[in-house]
Amino acid sequence: AQSVTQLGSHVSVSEGALVLLRCNYSSSVPPYLFWYVQYPNQGLQLLLKYTTGATLVKGINGFEAEFKKSETSFHLTKPSAHMSDAAEYFCAVCLKGSQGNLIFGKGTKLSVKP
Amino acid sequence: ETGVTQTPRHLVMGMTNKKSLKCEQHLGHNAMYWYKQSAKKPLELMFVYSLEERVENNSVPSRFSPECPNSSHLFLHLHTLQPEDSALYLCASSLRLAPDTQYFGPGTRLTVL
């Protein structure tokens, strides 16, 4: 069965510092991988996704993630945090042919200190 | 209206009430989804519709009843709910099933008294 683990329910960084949000998945075959962001009182918005091809994926707002099959990881990074990045971030996986069934992690809340 | 809209945004209901949540997508998508978001739990997929046919039902109690009359509208009918059903209910749509990007609405915050 697929599962997603996000290490750290809450991460705090200073403005301008590196953002690193961790995601590991469990799947018998390489899945599709997603990162979503949720701002307060809003729905989820796609940051980036990996389906096939290049393992380093660039997304919106300066975020990127790298698919590492050997580590079953898909960590999200941003070189320099902005105050506007404060939100909750969700990693999700989807097995090929699974009829749209996205499995989400529990989320990581990112705080950015001035 | 653009994107995915949900009404109402907030709903308080008693355990004996019957209510419905509405979702509408203005994106020309063919797949629609209902999710439940509870505090400290992962987002849970409840139902998936593709071309108005239900393709996924993740063991959801029968007190939740979905309806998809056309590709733009999705309803979630609620009856005899329990307090533990209080949560944020999110609707999403995508052009086709995954891995197509799912676009989410803002959600309905449901409180069951």
Coordinates of N, CA, C and O in Angstrom, one line a residue, chain B residues 3-95:
Chain B
G3 N -12.4 29.1 -11.8 CA -11.8 28.1 -11.0 C -12.9 27.2 -10.4 O -13.9 26.8 -11.0
V4 N -12.7 26.8 -9.1 CA -13.6 25.9 -8.4 C -14.2 26.6 -7.3 O -13.5 27.2 -6.4
T5 N -15.5 26.7 -7.3 CA -16.3 27.4 -6.2 C -17.0 26.4 -5.3 O -17.5 25.3 -5.9
Q6 N -17.2 26.7 -4.1 CA -17.9 25.8 -3.2 C -18.9 26.6 -2.3 O -18.5 27.7 -1.9
T7 N -20.1 26.1 -2.1 CA -21.0 26.8 -1.3 C -21.8 25.7 -0.4 O -22.0 24.6 -0.9
P8 N -22.1 26.1 0.8 CA -21.7 27.3 1.5 C -20.2 27.2 2.0 O -19.6 26.2 1.9
R9 N -19.7 28.3 2.4 CA -18.3 28.3 3.0 C -18.3 27.7 4.4 O -17.3 27.1 4.8
H10 N -19.4 28.0 5.1 CA -19.5 27.5 6.5 C -20.9 26.9 6.7 O -21.8 27.5 6.2
L11 N -20.9 25.8 7.5 CA -22.2 25.2 7.7 C -22.2 24.6 9.1 O -21.3 23.9 9.5
V12 N -23.2 24.9 9.9 CA -23.4 24.3 11.2 C -24.7 23.5 11.1 O -25.7 24.0 10.7
M13 N -24.7 22.2 11.5 CA -25.9 21.4 11.4 C -26.0 20.5 12.6 O -24.9 20.1 13.2
G14 N -27.2 20.1 13.0 CA -27.4 19.2 14.0 C -27.4 17.8 13.4 O -27.4 17.6 12.2
M15 N -27.3 16.8 14.3 CA -27.1 15.4 13.9 C -28.3 14.9 13.1 O -28.2 13.9 12.3
T16 N -29.5 15.5 13.3 CA -30.6 15.0 12.6 C -31.0 15.7 11.3 O -31.9 15.4 10.6
N17 N -30.2 16.8 11.0 CA -30.4 17.6 9.8 C -30.0 16.9 8.5 O -29.2 15.9 8.6
K18 N -30.6 17.4 7.4 CA -30.1 17.0 6.1 C -29.7 18.3 5.4 O -30.4 19.2 5.4
K19 N -28.5 18.2 4.9 CA -27.9 19.4 4.1 C -27.2 18.9 2.9 O -26.8 17.7 2.8
S20 N -26.8 19.8 2.1 CA -26.0 19.5 0.9 C -24.9 20.5 0.7 O -25.1 21.7 0.9
L21 N -23.8 20.0 0.3 CA -22.6 20.9 -0.1 C -22.6 20.9 -1.7 O -22.8 19.9 -2.3
K22 N -22.3 22.1 -2.2 CA -22.3 22.2 -3.6 C -20.9 22.6 -4.1 O -20.2 23.4 -3.5
C23 N -20.5 22.1 -5.2 CA -19.2 22.4 -5.9 C -19.4 22.6 -7.3 O -20.2 21.9 -8.0
E24 N -18.8 23.7 -7.9 CA -19.0 24.0 -9.3 C -17.6 24.3 -9.8 O -16.9 25.1 -9.2
Q25 N -17.3 23.7 -11.0 CA -16.0 24.1 -11.6 C -16.2 24.7 -13.0 O -17.1 24.3 -13.7
H26 N -15.4 25.8 -13.2 CA -15.6 26.6 -14.4 C -14.4 26.4 -15.3 O -14.0 27.3 -16.0
L27 N -13.8 25.2 -15.3 CA -12.5 24.9 -16.0 C -12.7 24.0 -17.2 O -11.7 23.7 -17.8
G28 N -13.9 23.5 -17.4 CA -14.1 22.5 -18.5 C -13.4 21.1 -18.2 O -13.1 20.4 -19.1
H29 N -13.3 20.8 -16.9 CA -12.7 19.5 -16.5 C -13.7 18.4 -16.6 O -14.9 18.6 -16.6
N30 N -13.2 17.2 -16.6 CA -14.0 16.0 -16.7 C -14.0 15.1 -15.4 O -14.8 14.2 -15.3
A31 N -13.1 15.4 -14.5 CA -13.1 14.7 -13.2 C -13.3 15.6 -12.1 O -12.8 16.7 -12.0
M32 N -14.0 15.1 -11.1 CA -14.2 15.9 -9.8 C -14.1 15.0 -8.6 O -14.3 13.8 -8.7
Y33 N -13.7 15.6 -7.5 CA -13.4 14.9 -6.3 C -13.9 15.5 -5.0 O -14.0 16.8 -5.0
W34 N -14.3 14.7 -4.0 CA -14.5 15.2 -2.7 C -13.4 14.7 -1.8 O -13.1 13.5 -1.8
Y35 N -12.9 15.6 -0.9 CA -11.9 15.3 0.1 C -12.4 15.8 1.5 O -13.1 16.8 1.6
K36 N -12.0 15.1 2.5 CA -12.2 15.5 3.9 C -10.9 15.9 4.5 O -9.9 15.1 4.5
Q37 N -10.8 17.1 5.1 CA -9.6 17.5 5.8 C -9.9 17.7 7.3 O -10.6 18.7 7.6
S38 N -9.4 16.8 8.1 CA -9.6 17.0 9.6 C -8.3 17.4 10.2 O -7.2 17.1 9.7
A39 N -8.4 18.0 11.4 CA -7.3 18.5 12.1 C -6.3 17.3 12.4 O -6.8 16.2 12.8
K40 N -5.1 17.4 12.1 CA -4.0 16.5 12.5 C -4.2 15.1 11.8 O -3.6 14.1 12.2
K41 N -5.0 15.1 10.7 CA -5.1 13.9 9.9 C -4.8 14.2 8.4 O -5.0 15.3 8.0
P42 N -4.3 13.2 7.7 CA -4.0 13.5 6.3 C -5.4 13.8 5.5 O -6.4 13.3 5.9
L43 N -5.2 14.5 4.5 CA -6.4 14.7 3.6 C -6.9 13.4 3.1 O -6.1 12.6 2.6
E44 N -8.2 13.2 3.2 CA -8.8 11.9 2.8 C -9.6 12.0 1.6 O -10.6 12.8 1.6
L45 N -9.3 11.2 0.6 CA -10.2 11.2 -0.6 C -11.4 10.4 -0.3 O -11.4 9.3 0.2
M46 N -12.6 11.0 -0.6 CA -13.9 10.4 -0.4 C -14.5 9.8 -1.6 O -14.8 8.6 -1.7
F47 N -14.6 10.6 -2.6 CA -15.2 10.2 -3.9 C -14.5 10.8 -5.1 O -14.0 11.9 -5.0
V48 N -14.5 10.0 -6.2 CA -14.0 10.5 -7.5 C -15.0 10.2 -8.5 O -15.6 9.1 -8.6
Y49 N -15.3 11.2 -9.4 CA -16.2 11.1 -10.5 C -15.4 11.4 -11.8 O -14.6 12.4 -11.8
S50 N -15.5 10.6 -12.8 CA -14.9 10.9 -14.1 C -16.1 10.8 -15.1 O -16.7 9.8 -15.2
L51 N -16.3 11.9 -15.9 CA -17.3 12.0 -16.9 C -18.7 11.6 -16.3 O -19.4 10.8 -16.8
E52 N -18.9 12.1 -15.1 CA -20.1 11.9 -14.3 C -20.4 10.5 -13.8 O -21.4 10.3 -13.2
E53 N -19.4 9.7 -13.9 CA -19.5 8.3 -13.3 C -18.6 8.2 -12.1 O -17.4 8.6 -12.2
R54 N -19.1 7.6 -11.0 CA -18.3 7.4 -9.9 C -17.2 6.3 -10.1 O -17.6 5.2 -10.5
V55 N -16.0 6.6 -9.9 CA -14.9 5.7 -10.2 C -14.2 5.3 -8.9 O -13.4 4.3 -8.9
E56 N -14.4 6.0 -7.8 CA -13.7 5.7 -6.6 C -14.6 6.0 -5.4 O -15.3 7.1 -5.4
N57 N -14.7 5.1 -4.5 CA -15.5 5.4 -3.3 C -14.7 4.7 -2.1 O -14.7 3.5 -2.0
N58 N -14.0 5.5 -1.4 CA -13.1 5.0 -0.4 C -13.7 4.7 1.0 O -13.4 5.3 2.0
S59 N -14.6 3.7 0.9 CA -15.2 3.2 2.2 C -15.8 4.4 3.0 O -15.5 4.4 4.2
V60 N -16.5 5.2 2.4 CA -17.2 6.3 3.1 C -18.5 5.9 3.6 O -19.3 5.2 2.9
P61 N -18.8 6.3 4.9 CA -20.1 5.9 5.5 C -21.3 6.4 4.6 O -21.2 7.5 3.9
S62 N -22.4 5.7 4.6 CA -23.5 6.0 3.7 C -24.2 7.3 4.1 O -25.1 7.7 3.4
R63 N -23.9 7.9 5.3 CA -24.5 9.1 5.6 C -24.0 10.3 4.7 O -24.5 11.4 4.7
F64 N -22.9 10.0 3.9 CA -22.4 10.9 2.9 C -22.9 10.3 1.5 O -22.5 9.2 1.2
S65 N -23.6 11.1 0.8 CA -24.1 10.6 -0.5 C -23.7 11.6 -1.6 O -24.2 12.8 -1.6
P66 N -22.8 11.3 -2.6 CA -22.4 12.2 -3.6 C -23.4 12.2 -4.8 O -24.1 11.2 -5.0
E67 N -23.4 13.3 -5.5 CA -24.2 13.3 -6.8 C -23.4 14.2 -7.8 O -23.0 15.3 -7.4
C68 N -23.4 13.7 -9.0 CA -22.7 14.5 -10.0 C -23.6 14.5 -11.2 O -23.6 13.7 -12.1
P69 N -24.5 15.6 -11.3 CA -25.5 15.6 -12.4 C -24.9 16.0 -13.8 O -25.4 15.6 -14.8
N70 N -23.7 16.6 -13.8 CA -23.0 16.9 -15.0 C -21.6 17.2 -14.7 O -21.2 17.3 -13.5
S71 N -20.8 17.4 -15.7 CA -19.3 17.5 -15.4 C -18.9 18.8 -14.7 O -17.8 18.9 -14.3
S72 N -19.8 19.7 -14.6 CA -19.4 21.0 -13.9 C -19.9 21.0 -12.5 O -19.4 21.9 -11.7
H73 N -20.8 20.2 -12.0 CA -21.3 20.3 -10.7 C -21.2 19.0 -9.9 O -21.3 17.9 -10.5
L74 N -20.9 19.1 -8.6 CA -20.8 18.0 -7.7 C -21.4 18.4 -6.4 O -21.2 19.5 -5.9
F75 N -22.2 17.5 -5.9 CA -22.9 17.7 -4.6 C -22.4 16.6 -3.6 O -22.1 15.5 -4.0
L76 N -22.5 17.0 -2.3 CA -22.3 16.0 -1.3 C -23.5 16.2 -0.3 O -23.6 17.2 0.3
H77 N -24.4 15.2 -0.3 CA -25.6 15.2 0.5 C -25.3 14.6 1.8 O -24.7 13.5 1.9
L78 N -25.7 15.3 2.9 CA -25.3 14.9 4.3 C -26.6 14.6 5.1 O -27.6 15.4 5.0
H79 N -26.6 13.5 5.8 CA -27.8 13.2 6.7 C -27.3 12.4 7.9 O -26.5 11.5 7.7
T80 N -27.9 12.7 9.0 CA -27.6 12.0 10.3 C -26.2 11.9 10.5 O -25.6 10.8 10.8
L81 N -25.5 13.1 10.5 CA -24.0 13.1 10.7 C -23.7 13.0 12.2 O -24.5 13.2 13.0
Q82 N -22.4 12.7 12.4 CA -21.9 12.6 13.8 C -20.9 13.7 14.0 O -20.4 14.3 13.1
P83 N -20.7 14.1 15.3 CA -19.8 15.2 15.6 C -18.4 15.0 15.0 O -17.7 15.9 14.6
E84 N -18.0 13.7 14.9 CA -16.6 13.5 14.3 C -16.6 13.7 12.8 O -15.5 13.7 12.2
D85 N -17.7 14.0 12.2 CA -17.7 14.4 10.8 C -17.4 15.9 10.6 O -17.3 16.3 9.4
S86 N -17.3 16.6 11.7 CA -16.9 18.0 11.6 C -15.5 18.1 10.9 O -14.6 17.5 11.4
A87 N -15.4 18.9 9.9 CA -14.1 19.0 9.1 C -14.3 20.0 8.0 O -15.3 20.6 7.8
L88 N -13.2 20.2 7.3 CA -13.2 21.0 6.1 C -13.4 20.1 4.9 O -12.6 19.1 4.7
Y89 N -14.4 20.3 4.1 CA -14.7 19.4 2.9 C -14.3 20.2 1.7 O -14.8 21.3 1.4
L90 N -13.3 19.6 1.0 CA -12.7 20.2 -0.2 C -13.2 19.5 -1.4 O -13.2 18.3 -1.5
C91 N -13.5 20.3 -2.4 CA -13.8 19.8 -3.8 C -12.7 20.1 -4.7 O -12.0 21.1 -4.5
A92 N -12.4 19.2 -5.6 CA -11.3 19.5 -6.6 C -11.8 19.0 -8.0 O -12.7 18.2 -8.1
S93 N -11.1 19.5 -9.0 CA -11.4 19.0 -10.4 C -10.1 18.9 -11.1 O -9.1 19.5 -10.8
S94 N -10.1 18.0 -12.2 CA -9.0 17.9 -13.0 C -9.4 17.6 -14.4 O -10.6 17.1 -14.6
L95 N -8.6 17.9 -15.4 CA -9.1 17.7 -16.8 C -9.4 16.2 -17.0 O -10.4 15.8 -17.6

